[in-house]
CSV table of C-alpha atoms in Angstrom, one decimal:
chain,number,residue,atom,x,y,z
A,1,MET,CA,0.0,0.0,0.0
A,2,LYS,CA,1.4,3.4,-0.9
A,3,ALA,CA,1.7,6.1,1.7
A,4,ASN,CA,-1.0,8.3,0.2
A,5,GLU,CA,-3.3,5.5,-1.0
A,6,PRO,CA,-6.9,5.5,0.4
A,7,PHE,CA,-7.6,2.8,2.9
A,8,LYS,CA,-9.8,0.4,1.0
A,9,GLY,CA,-12.6,-1.3,2.9
A,10,CYS,CA,-12.6,1.3,5.7
A,11,ALA,CA,-15.9,1.6,7.4
A,12,HIS,CA,-15.2,5.3,8.2
A,13,GLU,CA,-14.3,7.6,5.3
A,14,THR,CA,-12.7,10.0,7.9
A,15,PHE,CA,-9.8,7.5,8.3
A,16,CYS,CA,-9.4,6.6,4.6
A,17,VAL,CA,-6.0,8.4,4.6
A,18,ALA,CA,-2.4,7.5,5.3
A,19,TRP,CA,-1.4,6.8,8.9
A,20,GLN,CA,0.5,10.0,9.3
A,21,PHE,CA,-2.6,12.1,8.3
A,22,ILE,CA,-5.1,10.5,10.7
A,23,ASP,CA,-7.1,13.0,12.8
A,24,TRP,CA,-6.4,11.5,16.2
A,25,ASN,CA,-8.7,13.9,18.0
A,26,LYS,CA,-11.6,12.4,16.2
A,27,VAL,CA,-10.3,8.9,17.0
A,28,TYR,CA,-10.0,9.6,20.7
A,29,LYS,CA,-13.4,11.3,20.8
A,30,GLU,CA,-15.2,8.3,19.2
A,31,VAL,CA,-13.6,5.8,21.5
A,32,LYS,CA,-14.1,7.9,24.6
A,33,SER,CA,-17.8,8.3,23.8
A,34,LEU,CA,-18.3,4.5,23.7
A,35,GLN,CA,-16.3,4.0,26.9
A,36,GLN,CA,-18.5,6.6,28.7
A,37,ARG,CA,-21.6,4.7,27.5
A,38,ILE,CA,-20.1,1.5,28.9
A,39,VAL,CA,-19.5,3.1,32.3
A,40,LYS,CA,-23.1,4.4,32.4
A,41,ALA,CA,-24.4,0.9,31.6
A,42,VAL,CA,-22.3,-0.7,34.3
A,43,LYS,CA,-23.5,1.8,36.9
A,44,GLU,CA,-27.1,1.0,35.9
A,45,GLY,CA,-26.5,-2.7,36.1
A,46,ARG,CA,-27.4,-3.3,32.4
A,47,TYR,CA,-24.8,-5.9,31.6
A,48,ASN,CA,-26.4,-6.9,28.3
A,49,LYS,CA,-26.0,-3.3,27.2
A,50,VAL,CA,-22.4,-3.5,28.4
A,51,ASN,CA,-21.8,-6.5,26.2
A,52,SER,CA,-23.4,-4.8,23.2
A,53,LEU,CA,-21.3,-1.6,23.7
A,54,GLN,CA,-18.1,-3.6,24.1
A,55,TRP,CA,-18.9,-5.4,20.8
A,56,LEU,CA,-19.3,-2.0,19.1
A,57,LEU,CA,-16.1,-0.7,20.5
A,58,THR,CA,-14.0,-3.7,19.6
A,59,HIS,CA,-15.3,-3.6,16.0
A,60,SER,CA,-14.8,0.2,15.8
A,61,PHE,CA,-12.0,1.2,13.4
A,62,SER,CA,-11.1,4.1,15.7
A,63,ALA,CA,-10.4,1.6,18.5
A,64,LYS,CA,-8.4,-0.6,16.2
A,65,LEU,CA,-6.3,2.5,15.2
A,66,LEU,CA,-5.7,3.3,18.9
A,67,ALA,CA,-4.7,-0.3,19.7
A,68,VAL,CA,-2.1,-0.3,16.9
A,69,LYS,CA,-0.9,3.1,17.9
A,70,ARG,CA,-0.3,2.0,21.5
A,71,VAL,CA,1.7,-1.1,20.6
A,72,THR,CA,3.8,0.7,18.0
A,73,GLU,CA,4.7,3.7,20.2
A,74,ASN,CA,5.5,2.1,23.6
A,75,THR,CA,8.9,0.9,24.8
A,76,GLY,CA,8.4,-2.6,23.4
A,77,LYS,CA,7.6,-1.5,19.8
A,78,PHE,CA,10.9,-3.0,18.5
A,79,THR,CA,10.5,-6.3,20.5
A,80,ALA,CA,9.0,-9.0,18.3
A,81,GLY,CA,7.2,-12.2,19.4
A,82,VAL,CA,7.7,-15.7,18.1
A,83,ASP,CA,6.9,-14.6,14.5
A,84,GLY,CA,9.7,-12.0,14.5
A,85,ILE,CA,7.4,-9.3,13.0
A,86,THR,CA,7.3,-5.7,14.1
A,87,TRP,CA,5.3,-2.8,12.6
A,88,ASN,CA,7.6,0.1,11.8
A,89,THR,CA,6.2,1.8,8.7
A,90,PRO,CA,3.0,3.8,8.4
A,91,SER,CA,1.6,1.5,5.8
A,92,GLN,CA,2.3,-1.6,8.1
A,93,LYS,CA,0.4,0.1,10.9
A,94,LEU,CA,-2.6,1.0,8.8
A,95,SER,CA,-2.7,-2.5,7.3
A,96,ALA,CA,-2.5,-4.0,10.8
A,97,ALA,CA,-5.5,-2.0,12.1
A,98,ARG,CA,-7.5,-3.3,9.2
A,99,LEU,CA,-6.6,-6.9,10.0
A,100,LEU,CA,-7.6,-6.8,13.7
A,101,VAL,CA,-10.7,-9.0,13.5
A,102,ARG,CA,-12.4,-11.4,15.8
A,103,LYS,CA,-13.4,-14.0,13.2
A,104,GLY,CA,-10.9,-16.7,12.9
A,105,TYR,CA,-8.6,-15.2,15.5
A,106,GLN,CA,-6.0,-17.6,17.0
A,107,ALA,CA,-3.3,-16.3,19.4
A,108,LYS,CA,0.3,-17.4,18.8
A,109,PRO,CA,2.4,-18.8,21.7
A,110,LEU,CA,4.4,-16.3,23.8
A,111,ARG,CA,8.2,-15.9,23.5
A,112,ARG,CA,9.5,-16.7,27.0
A,113,VAL,CA,12.4,-14.5,28.3
A,114,TYR,CA,13.7,-14.1,31.9
A,115,ILE,CA,14.5,-10.9,33.7
A,116,PRO,CA,16.5,-10.8,37.0
A,117,LYS,CA,14.8,-10.0,40.3
A,118,LYS,CA,16.3,-8.3,43.4
A,119,ASN,CA,16.6,-11.5,45.3
A,120,GLY,CA,18.7,-13.1,42.6
A,121,LYS,CA,15.9,-15.2,41.1
A,122,LYS,CA,14.5,-14.7,37.6
A,123,ARG,CA,11.0,-13.6,36.7
A,124,PRO,CA,9.5,-15.3,33.6
A,125,LEU,CA,8.2,-12.8,31.0
A,126,GLY,CA,6.0,-13.7,28.1
A,127,ILE,CA,6.2,-11.6,24.9
A,128,PRO,CA,3.2,-11.8,22.6
A,129,THR,CA,3.4,-11.1,18.9
A,130,MET,CA,2.6,-7.6,17.7
A,131,TYR,CA,-0.8,-8.8,16.4
A,132,ASP,CA,-1.7,-10.4,19.7
A,133,ARG,CA,-0.6,-7.3,21.6
A,134,ALA,CA,-2.8,-5.1,19.4
A,135,MET,CA,-5.7,-7.5,20.0
A,136,GLN,CA,-5.2,-7.2,23.7
A,137,ALA,CA,-4.9,-3.4,23.5
A,138,LEU,CA,-8.2,-3.4,21.5
A,139,TYR,CA,-10.1,-5.4,24.0
A,140,LEU,CA,-8.6,-3.6,26.9
A,141,LEU,CA,-10.2,-0.4,25.6
A,142,ALA,CA,-13.6,-2.1,26.1
A,143,LEU,CA,-12.6,-3.8,29.5
A,144,ASP,CA,-10.9,-0.9,31.3
A,145,PRO,CA,-14.1,1.2,31.7
A,146,VAL,CA,-15.8,-1.8,33.4
A,147,SER,CA,-12.7,-2.4,35.6
A,148,GLU,CA,-12.5,1.2,36.7
A,149,THR,CA,-16.2,1.3,37.6
A,150,THR,CA,-16.1,-1.8,39.7
A,151,ALA,CA,-12.6,-1.5,41.2
A,152,ASP,CA,-11.8,-1.4,44.9
A,153,ASN,CA,-11.2,2.1,46.2
A,154,CYS,CA,-8.0,0.9,47.9
A,155,SER,CA,-6.4,-0.3,44.6
A,156,TYR,CA,-3.8,1.9,43.0
A,157,GLY,CA,-1.6,-0.4,40.8
A,158,PHE,CA,-1.8,-0.4,37.0
A,159,ARG,CA,-4.8,1.9,36.9
A,160,PRO,CA,-5.1,5.2,35.0
A,161,LYS,CA,-4.6,8.4,37.0
A,162,ARG,CA,-3.3,6.5,40.0
A,163,SER,CA,0.2,5.8,41.2
A,164,CYS,CA,2.4,4.6,44.0
A,165,ALA,CA,2.2,8.1,45.5
A,166,ASP,CA,-1.5,7.6,46.1
A,167,ALA,CA,-0.9,4.3,47.8
A,168,ILE,CA,1.7,5.9,50.1
A,169,ALA,CA,-0.6,8.9,50.8
A,170,ARG,CA,-3.3,6.5,51.9
A,171,CYS,CA,-0.9,4.8,54.2
A,172,PHE,CA,-0.1,8.1,55.8
A,173,ILE,CA,-3.7,9.0,56.3
A,174,HIS,CA,-4.5,5.7,58.1
A,175,LEU,CA,-1.4,5.4,60.1
A,176,SER,CA,-0.3,8.9,61.1
A,177,ARG,CA,-2.9,9.8,63.7
A,178,ALA,CA,-2.4,9.3,67.4
A,179,ASN,CA,-5.3,6.9,67.5
A,180,SER,CA,-4.5,5.1,64.2
A,181,ALA,CA,-4.0,1.3,63.9
A,182,THR,CA,-0.7,0.1,65.3
A,183,TRP,CA,-0.5,-3.4,63.6
A,184,ILE,CA,0.0,-4.0,59.9
A,185,LEU,CA,-0.4,-7.2,57.8
A,186,GLU,CA,2.0,-7.2,54.9
A,187,GLY,CA,0.7,-9.4,52.2
A,188,ASP,CA,2.3,-10.7,49.0
A,189,ILE,CA,0.6,-13.1,46.6
A,190,LYS,CA,2.8,-16.0,45.5
A,191,GLY,CA,3.2,-15.9,41.7
A,192,CYS,CA,0.1,-13.9,41.2
A,193,PHE,CA,0.2,-13.7,37.4
A,194,ASP,CA,1.3,-17.3,37.0
A,195,HIS,CA,-1.4,-19.0,39.0
A,196,ILE,CA,-4.7,-17.2,38.4
A,197,SER,CA,-7.4,-19.7,37.6
A,198,HIS,CA,-8.4,-19.8,33.9
A,199,GLN,CA,-11.9,-21.0,34.8
A,200,TRP,CA,-12.5,-18.1,37.2
A,201,LEU,CA,-11.4,-15.6,34.6
A,202,LEU,CA,-13.6,-17.1,31.9
A,203,GLU,CA,-16.6,-17.1,34.3
A,204,ASN,CA,-16.1,-13.7,35.8
A,205,ILE,CA,-14.3,-11.3,33.5
A,206,PRO,CA,-16.8,-9.3,31.3
A,207,VAL,CA,-14.9,-9.7,28.0
A,208,ASP,CA,-15.3,-11.9,24.9
A,209,ASN,CA,-14.6,-15.4,26.2
A,210,MET,CA,-13.5,-16.7,22.9
A,211,VAL,CA,-10.8,-14.1,22.6
A,212,LEU,CA,-9.8,-14.3,26.3
A,213,ASN,CA,-9.5,-18.1,26.1
A,214,GLN,CA,-7.1,-17.7,23.1
A,215,TRP,CA,-4.7,-15.6,25.2
A,216,LEU,CA,-4.9,-17.8,28.3
A,217,SER,CA,-4.3,-21.1,26.4
A,218,ALA,CA,-1.8,-19.9,23.8
A,219,GLY,CA,1.2,-21.5,25.6
A,220,PHE,CA,4.8,-20.3,25.4
A,221,ILE,CA,8.0,-21.2,23.6
A,222,ASP,CA,11.1,-21.6,25.7
A,223,ASN,CA,14.3,-23.0,24.1
A,224,LYS,CA,12.4,-23.9,20.9
A,225,THR,CA,10.0,-26.0,22.9
A,226,LEU,CA,6.2,-25.3,23.2
A,227,PHE,CA,4.8,-25.5,26.7
A,228,PRO,CA,1.0,-25.3,27.4
A,229,THR,CA,-0.5,-22.8,29.9
A,230,LYS,CA,-3.2,-24.2,32.2
A,231,GLU,CA,-3.2,-21.4,34.7
A,232,GLY,CA,-2.2,-17.7,35.0
A,233,THR,CA,-2.0,-14.8,32.7
A,234,PRO,CA,1.2,-13.9,30.8
A,235,GLN,CA,3.4,-11.2,32.4
A,236,GLY,CA,4.2,-9.0,29.5
A,237,GLY,CA,0.7,-9.0,28.0
A,238,ILE,CA,-1.0,-5.6,27.8
A,239,ILE,CA,-4.2,-6.7,29.3
A,240,SER,CA,-2.7,-8.9,32.1
A,241,PRO,CA,-2.5,-6.1,34.8
A,242,THR,CA,-6.1,-5.3,34.4
A,243,LEU,CA,-7.1,-8.9,34.5
A,244,ALA,CA,-5.1,-9.3,37.7
A,245,ASN,CA,-6.7,-6.3,39.3
A,246,MET,CA,-10.2,-7.6,38.5
A,247,VAL,CA,-9.3,-10.9,40.1
A,248,LEU,CA,-8.3,-9.2,43.3
A,249,ASP,CA,-11.1,-6.6,43.3
A,250,GLY,CA,-13.6,-7.5,46.0
A,251,MET,CA,-11.0,-8.5,48.6
A,252,GLU,CA,-11.5,-5.2,50.5
A,253,GLN,CA,-15.2,-5.7,50.8
A,254,VAL,CA,-14.8,-9.3,51.9
A,255,ILE,CA,-12.4,-8.2,54.7
A,256,TYR,CA,-14.8,-5.4,55.8
A,257,ASN,CA,-17.7,-7.9,56.0
A,258,ALA,CA,-15.6,-10.3,58.1
A,259,THR,CA,-14.5,-7.6,60.5
A,260,GLY,CA,-17.9,-5.8,60.9
A,261,VAL,CA,-17.0,-2.7,58.9
A,262,THR,CA,-20.0,-0.8,57.5
A,263,THR,CA,-20.1,2.2,55.3
A,264,ARG,CA,-22.5,5.0,54.5
A,265,ASP,CA,-24.0,5.4,51.0
A,266,ASN,CA,-21.4,8.0,50.2
A,267,GLY,CA,-18.5,5.6,51.0
A,268,TRP,CA,-17.2,7.2,54.2
A,269,GLN,CA,-16.4,4.8,57.1
A,270,HIS,CA,-19.2,4.5,59.6
A,271,ILE,CA,-18.3,1.7,61.9
A,272,ASN,CA,-14.7,0.4,62.0
A,273,LYS,CA,-13.9,-0.5,65.6
A,274,HIS,CA,-10.9,-2.6,64.6
A,275,LYS,CA,-9.4,0.2,62.4
A,276,ILE,CA,-9.3,-2.1,59.3
A,277,HIS,CA,-8.0,-0.3,56.2
A,278,MET,CA,-6.5,-1.8,53.1
A,279,VAL,CA,-4.0,-0.4,50.6
A,280,ARG,CA,-3.2,-2.4,47.5
A,281,TYR,CA,-0.8,-1.9,44.6
A,282,ALA,CA,-1.2,-4.7,42.1
A,283,ASP,CA,-0.5,-8.0,44.1
A,284,ASP,CA,1.3,-6.2,47.0
A,285,PHE,CA,-1.0,-5.0,49.8
A,286,ILE,CA,-1.1,-4.0,53.5
A,287,ILE,CA,-4.0,-4.1,55.9
A,288,THR,CA,-4.0,-2.1,59.1
A,289,GLY,CA,-5.6,-3.4,62.4
A,290,SER,CA,-6.0,-2.4,66.0
A,291,SER,CA,-4.5,-5.7,67.2
A,292,LYS,CA,-2.4,-8.5,66.0
A,293,GLU,CA,-5.1,-11.0,66.9
A,294,ILE,CA,-7.7,-9.5,64.6
A,295,LEU,CA,-5.3,-9.6,61.7
A,296,GLU,CA,-4.1,-13.1,62.4
A,297,ASN,CA,-7.3,-14.8,63.4
A,298,THR,CA,-9.9,-13.0,61.3
A,299,VAL,CA,-8.4,-11.2,58.3
A,300,LEU,CA,-5.8,-13.8,57.2
A,301,PRO,CA,-8.2,-16.7,57.0
A,302,VAL,CA,-10.6,-14.6,54.9
A,303,ILE,CA,-7.8,-13.5,52.5
A,304,ARG,CA,-6.6,-17.1,52.1
A,305,GLN,CA,-10.2,-18.3,51.3
A,306,PHE,CA,-10.7,-15.4,48.9
A,307,LEU,CA,-7.5,-16.1,47.0
A,308,GLU,CA,-8.0,-19.9,47.0
A,309,ASN,CA,-11.3,-19.4,45.0
A,310,ARG,CA,-9.2,-17.7,42.3
A,311,GLY,CA,-6.3,-20.3,42.3
A,312,LEU,CA,-4.0,-18.1,44.3
A,313,GLN,CA,-2.2,-18.3,47.7
A,314,LEU,CA,-0.2,-16.0,49.9
A,315,SER,CA,3.6,-16.1,49.9
A,316,GLU,CA,4.4,-17.3,53.5
A,317,GLU,CA,7.9,-15.9,53.4
A,318,LYS,CA,6.8,-12.4,52.5
A,319,THR,CA,3.5,-12.3,54.4
A,320,ARG,CA,3.9,-11.1,58.0
A,321,ILE,CA,2.3,-9.0,60.7
A,322,THR,CA,4.4,-6.2,62.1
A,323,SER,CA,4.0,-3.3,64.5
A,324,ILE,CA,4.0,0.2,63.0
A,325,HIS,CA,6.7,1.1,65.6
A,326,GLU,CA,9.0,-1.5,64.0
A,327,GLY,CA,8.2,-0.1,60.6
A,328,LEU,CA,7.7,-1.8,57.2
A,329,ASN,CA,8.9,-1.4,53.7
A,330,PHE,CA,6.2,-0.9,51.1
A,331,LEU,CA,6.7,0.1,47.5
A,332,GLY,CA,10.3,1.0,48.1
A,333,GLN,CA,9.5,3.3,51.0
A,334,ASN,CA,9.9,2.8,54.8
A,335,VAL,CA,6.8,3.5,56.9
A,336,ARG,CA,7.4,3.8,60.6
A,337,LYS,CA,6.0,5.6,63.7
A,338,TYR,CA,8.8,6.7,66.1
A,339,ASP,CA,8.8,7.0,69.9
A,340,ASN,CA,7.5,10.6,69.7
A,341,GLY,CA,4.4,9.4,68.0
A,342,LYS,CA,5.3,10.9,64.6
A,343,LEU,CA,4.9,8.8,61.5
A,344,LEU,CA,7.7,9.3,59.0
A,345,ILE,CA,7.8,7.8,55.5
A,346,LYS,CA,11.3,7.7,53.9
A,347,PRO,CA,13.0,5.8,51.1
A,348,SER,CA,13.9,2.3,52.2
A,349,LYS,CA,17.5,1.3,52.6
A,350,ASP,CA,17.3,-1.1,49.7
A,351,SER,CA,15.9,1.7,47.4
A,352,PHE,CA,18.6,4.1,48.4
A,353,ASN,CA,21.3,1.5,48.0
A,354,SER,CA,20.0,0.5,44.6
A,355,ILE,CA,20.2,4.1,43.2
A,356,THR,CA,23.7,4.6,44.5
A,357,THR,CA,24.8,1.3,43.1
A,358,ARG,CA,23.3,2.1,39.8
A,359,ILE,CA,25.1,5.4,39.6
A,360,LYS,CA,28.4,3.7,40.4
A,361,GLU,CA,27.7,1.0,37.7
A,362,VAL,CA,27.0,3.6,35.0
A,363,VAL,CA,30.1,5.6,35.9
A,364,ARG,CA,32.2,2.4,36.0
A,365,LYS,CA,31.1,1.4,32.5
A,366,ASN,CA,31.9,4.9,31.2
A,367,ARG,CA,35.5,5.3,32.3
A,368,ALA,CA,36.5,6.7,28.9
A,369,THR,CA,33.2,8.5,28.1
A,370,SER,CA,33.1,12.3,27.7
A,371,PRO,CA,31.4,14.1,30.6
A,372,ASP,CA,28.5,15.3,28.6
A,373,ARG,CA,27.5,11.7,27.5
A,374,LEU,CA,27.9,10.5,31.1
A,375,ILE,CA,25.7,13.3,32.3
A,376,GLN,CA,23.0,12.4,29.8
A,377,GLN,CA,23.0,8.8,31.1
A,378,LEU,CA,23.0,9.8,34.8
A,379,ASN,CA,20.4,12.6,34.8
A,380,PRO,CA,17.3,10.4,33.9
A,381,ILE,CA,18.3,7.9,36.6
A,382,ILE,CA,18.7,10.5,39.3
A,383,ARG,CA,15.7,12.5,38.3
A,384,GLY,CA,13.5,9.5,38.1
A,385,TRP,CA,14.4,8.2,41.5
A,386,CYS,CA,13.9,11.7,43.0
A,387,ASN,CA,10.5,12.3,41.4
A,388,TYR,CA,9.3,8.9,42.7
A,389,HIS,CA,10.3,9.8,46.3
A,390,ARG,CA,9.6,13.6,46.2
A,391,HIS,CA,6.3,13.3,48.1
A,392,ILE,CA,7.7,12.0,51.4
A,393,CYS,CA,10.4,12.9,54.0
A,394,VAL,CA,13.3,12.8,51.7
A,395,ASN,CA,15.4,15.9,52.0
A,396,LYS,CA,18.2,14.2,54.0
A,397,HIS,CA,18.3,11.4,51.4
A,398,PHE,CA,18.5,13.9,48.6
A,399,SER,CA,21.6,15.5,50.2
A,400,LYS,CA,23.1,12.1,50.9
A,401,LEU,CA,22.5,11.1,47.3
A,402,ASP,CA,24.2,14.2,46.0
A,403,MET,CA,27.2,13.5,48.2
A,404,ARG,CA,27.5,9.9,47.0
A,405,ALA,CA,27.2,11.0,43.4
A,406,TRP,CA,29.9,13.7,43.9
A,407,ASN,CA,32.3,11.1,45.5
A,408,THR,CA,31.8,8.7,42.7
A,409,LEU,CA,32.4,11.3,40.0
A,410,TRP,CA,35.4,12.7,41.7
A,411,ARG,CA,37.0,9.3,41.8
A,412,TRP,CA,36.1,8.9,38.1
A,413,ALA,CA,37.8,12.2,37.3
A,414,VAL,CA,40.9,11.5,39.4
A,415,LYS,CA,41.4,8.1,37.7
A,416,ARG,CA,41.2,9.8,34.3
A,417,HIS,CA,44.0,12.2,35.2
A,418,PRO,CA,46.3,10.6,37.8
A,419,ASN,CA,49.1,13.1,37.1
A,420,LYS,CA,46.9,16.2,37.6
A,421,GLY,CA,46.2,18.1,40.9
A,422,GLY,CA,42.8,18.6,42.5
A,423,VAL,CA,42.5,22.2,41.4
A,424,TRP,CA,43.1,21.4,37.8
A,425,ILE,CA,40.5,18.5,38.0
A,426,LYS,CA,38.0,20.8,39.7
A,427,ASN,CA,38.3,23.5,37.0
A,428,LYS,CA,38.0,21.0,34.2
A,429,TYR,CA,34.9,19.0,35.4
A,430,PHE,CA,33.1,21.1,38.0
A,431,ARG,CA,31.8,24.6,38.0
A,432,SER,CA,29.6,26.9,40.1
A,433,ASP,CA,26.3,28.5,39.2
A,434,ALA,CA,23.8,30.8,40.9
A,435,THR,CA,22.4,28.1,43.2
A,436,SER,CA,25.2,25.7,44.0
A,437,ASN,CA,28.9,24.9,43.8
A,438,TRP,CA,30.7,21.9,42.5
A,439,VAL,CA,28.3,21.2,39.7
A,440,PHE,CA,29.5,18.4,37.5
A,441,SER,CA,29.3,19.6,33.9
A,442,GLY,CA,30.5,18.9,30.4
A,443,MET,CA,30.2,20.2,26.8
A,444,ASP,CA,29.5,18.3,23.6
A,445,LYS,CA,31.3,18.9,20.3
A,446,GLY,CA,28.5,21.3,19.3
A,447,GLY,CA,29.2,23.6,22.2
A,448,LYS,CA,26.0,22.6,24.2
A,449,SER,CA,26.6,22.5,27.9
A,450,TYR,CA,25.3,19.7,30.2
A,451,ASN,CA,25.0,19.8,34.0
A,452,LEU,CA,24.4,16.9,36.3
A,453,VAL,CA,21.1,17.3,38.1
A,454,LYS,CA,21.2,17.8,41.8
A,455,ALA,CA,18.7,15.9,44.0
A,456,CYS,CA,18.5,18.8,46.4
A,457,GLN,CA,17.2,21.1,43.7
A,458,ILE,CA,14.1,18.9,43.2
A,459,LYS,CA,11.3,20.3,45.2
A,460,VAL,CA,9.5,18.1,47.7
A,461,ILE,CA,5.8,18.3,47.3
A,462,ARG,CA,3.1,16.6,49.4
A,463,HIS,CA,0.8,14.4,47.3
A,464,ARG,CA,-2.9,14.5,47.9
A,465,LEU,CA,-4.7,11.2,47.8
A,466,ILE,CA,-7.0,10.7,44.8
A,467,ASN,CA,-10.7,10.3,45.5
A,468,GLY,CA,-11.3,6.5,45.6
A,469,ASN,CA,-14.4,6.8,43.5
A,470,ALA,CA,-12.9,8.9,40.8
A,471,ASN,CA,-13.3,7.3,37.3
A,472,PRO,CA,-11.4,8.7,34.3
A,473,TYR,CA,-14.0,7.1,32.0
A,474,ASP,CA,-17.0,8.7,33.7
A,475,PRO,CA,-17.8,12.3,32.5
A,476,ASP,CA,-19.1,13.2,35.9
A,477,TRP,CA,-15.4,13.2,37.1
A,478,ASP,CA,-14.0,15.2,34.2
A,479,LYS,CA,-13.9,18.5,36.2
A,480,TYR,CA,-12.2,16.7,39.1
A,481,PHE,CA,-9.4,15.3,36.9
A,482,TYR,CA,-9.0,18.6,35.1
A,483,THR,CA,-8.5,20.5,38.4
A,484,ARG,CA,-5.9,17.9,39.5
A,485,ARG,CA,-4.0,18.2,36.2
A,486,MET,CA,-3.9,22.0,36.4
A,487,LEU,CA,-2.6,21.9,39.9
A,488,CYS,CA,0.0,19.4,38.9
A,489,GLU,CA,1.2,21.4,36.0
A,490,ALA,CA,1.4,24.5,38.2
A,491,LYS,CA,3.5,22.4,40.7
A,492,ILE,CA,1.0,23.1,43.5
A,493,PRO,CA,0.6,20.4,46.1
A,494,LEU,CA,-2.5,18.3,45.3
């Protein structure tokens, strides 16, 4: 197909143009309209209507275009599946959108790769083909509005408009007061993605069962050998995080029912004498309680039963009950109440050691690299870690990180020039500006100057917890999300 050739067979004349000339505003508007209608139908309990609207969405050419756009513009766009095919050209992308059809669809096996974990083990990752990824992205457009409408308020992982910062903010709210719960159940689900019951998914997930079954039973290829998949969803599939969230949704209400927690119609806590609160990010969660006994004798058995019905079980080595005065690590941050009764949330030791180790590793691998190129590699690492932790008590850690980075870079510079003195090295690699001294800097061949970002210059801003009922697919919440976005862009604490 030529770049400017009309798209034959297109159901919408608006999109009968080359990929690079598609009006994406119209595409997003059409998909969003259908997603909003799905949300309305779910809230009204009209699930036959939900199925009809999902069928319309998954057969909409606008949705197919968005699905292809997603898989060809994310970080895995150059990673092929077992067929070795990627979509790189505009004509390939447009042709792919046309070929996304349900009739005769058969998913190909996943390409199995392994990525290292912090504990030295390896996590299996399944890579679908581009076509299967696009099909998952297409059906996710129809499933996500349902998932967001029925999700637990305490869930923050792999959901639009939510983040780790919201989970930590919820921890602070429920643990910082003088009369807050003092015991915490730290839960971790053993191999969550690998052991979810296929039968439960097919019976409870409101998505086309024929297509869902294709993904679940596709199998994977490891060392040129095909292995069947009888349980679990593939880690690496676009739709897998949403499926996992929907499997775990309902856990909060089950725990509340077991511990006598009741709520008013508007969702605010009414009776909660045991101070039970849950915070979940994907398959990691914590549950607060007024005593160790209530968590151990009531909450834990309920969770085990809830997970067993879905083919899951808790990891005994990672699940434990601790006192808030001992502290716990959650999402890379340490939560602890000290003797003065003040709750402080700081970066965990493992998180801080990981960033300093990574900086040292990058510098070690670039002994002969020019300063400007080294800075371009280090800045995203430092800025990313600081932005993740900027919502908690982190000023001391920022200062410590700057000191560690300076020591590492000073040793790097001294090794490059063993016969030069300290003043000469300082003048060559470090300079002063209006805000700080000893700024590591470099200049490329074109004369452009680069400065190493300093953690202390990143402003610490308190994050305000998102409303648990907020739904990005519900037009009733558009004003709320618009206000949050404006405050964020203005760098005003939410």
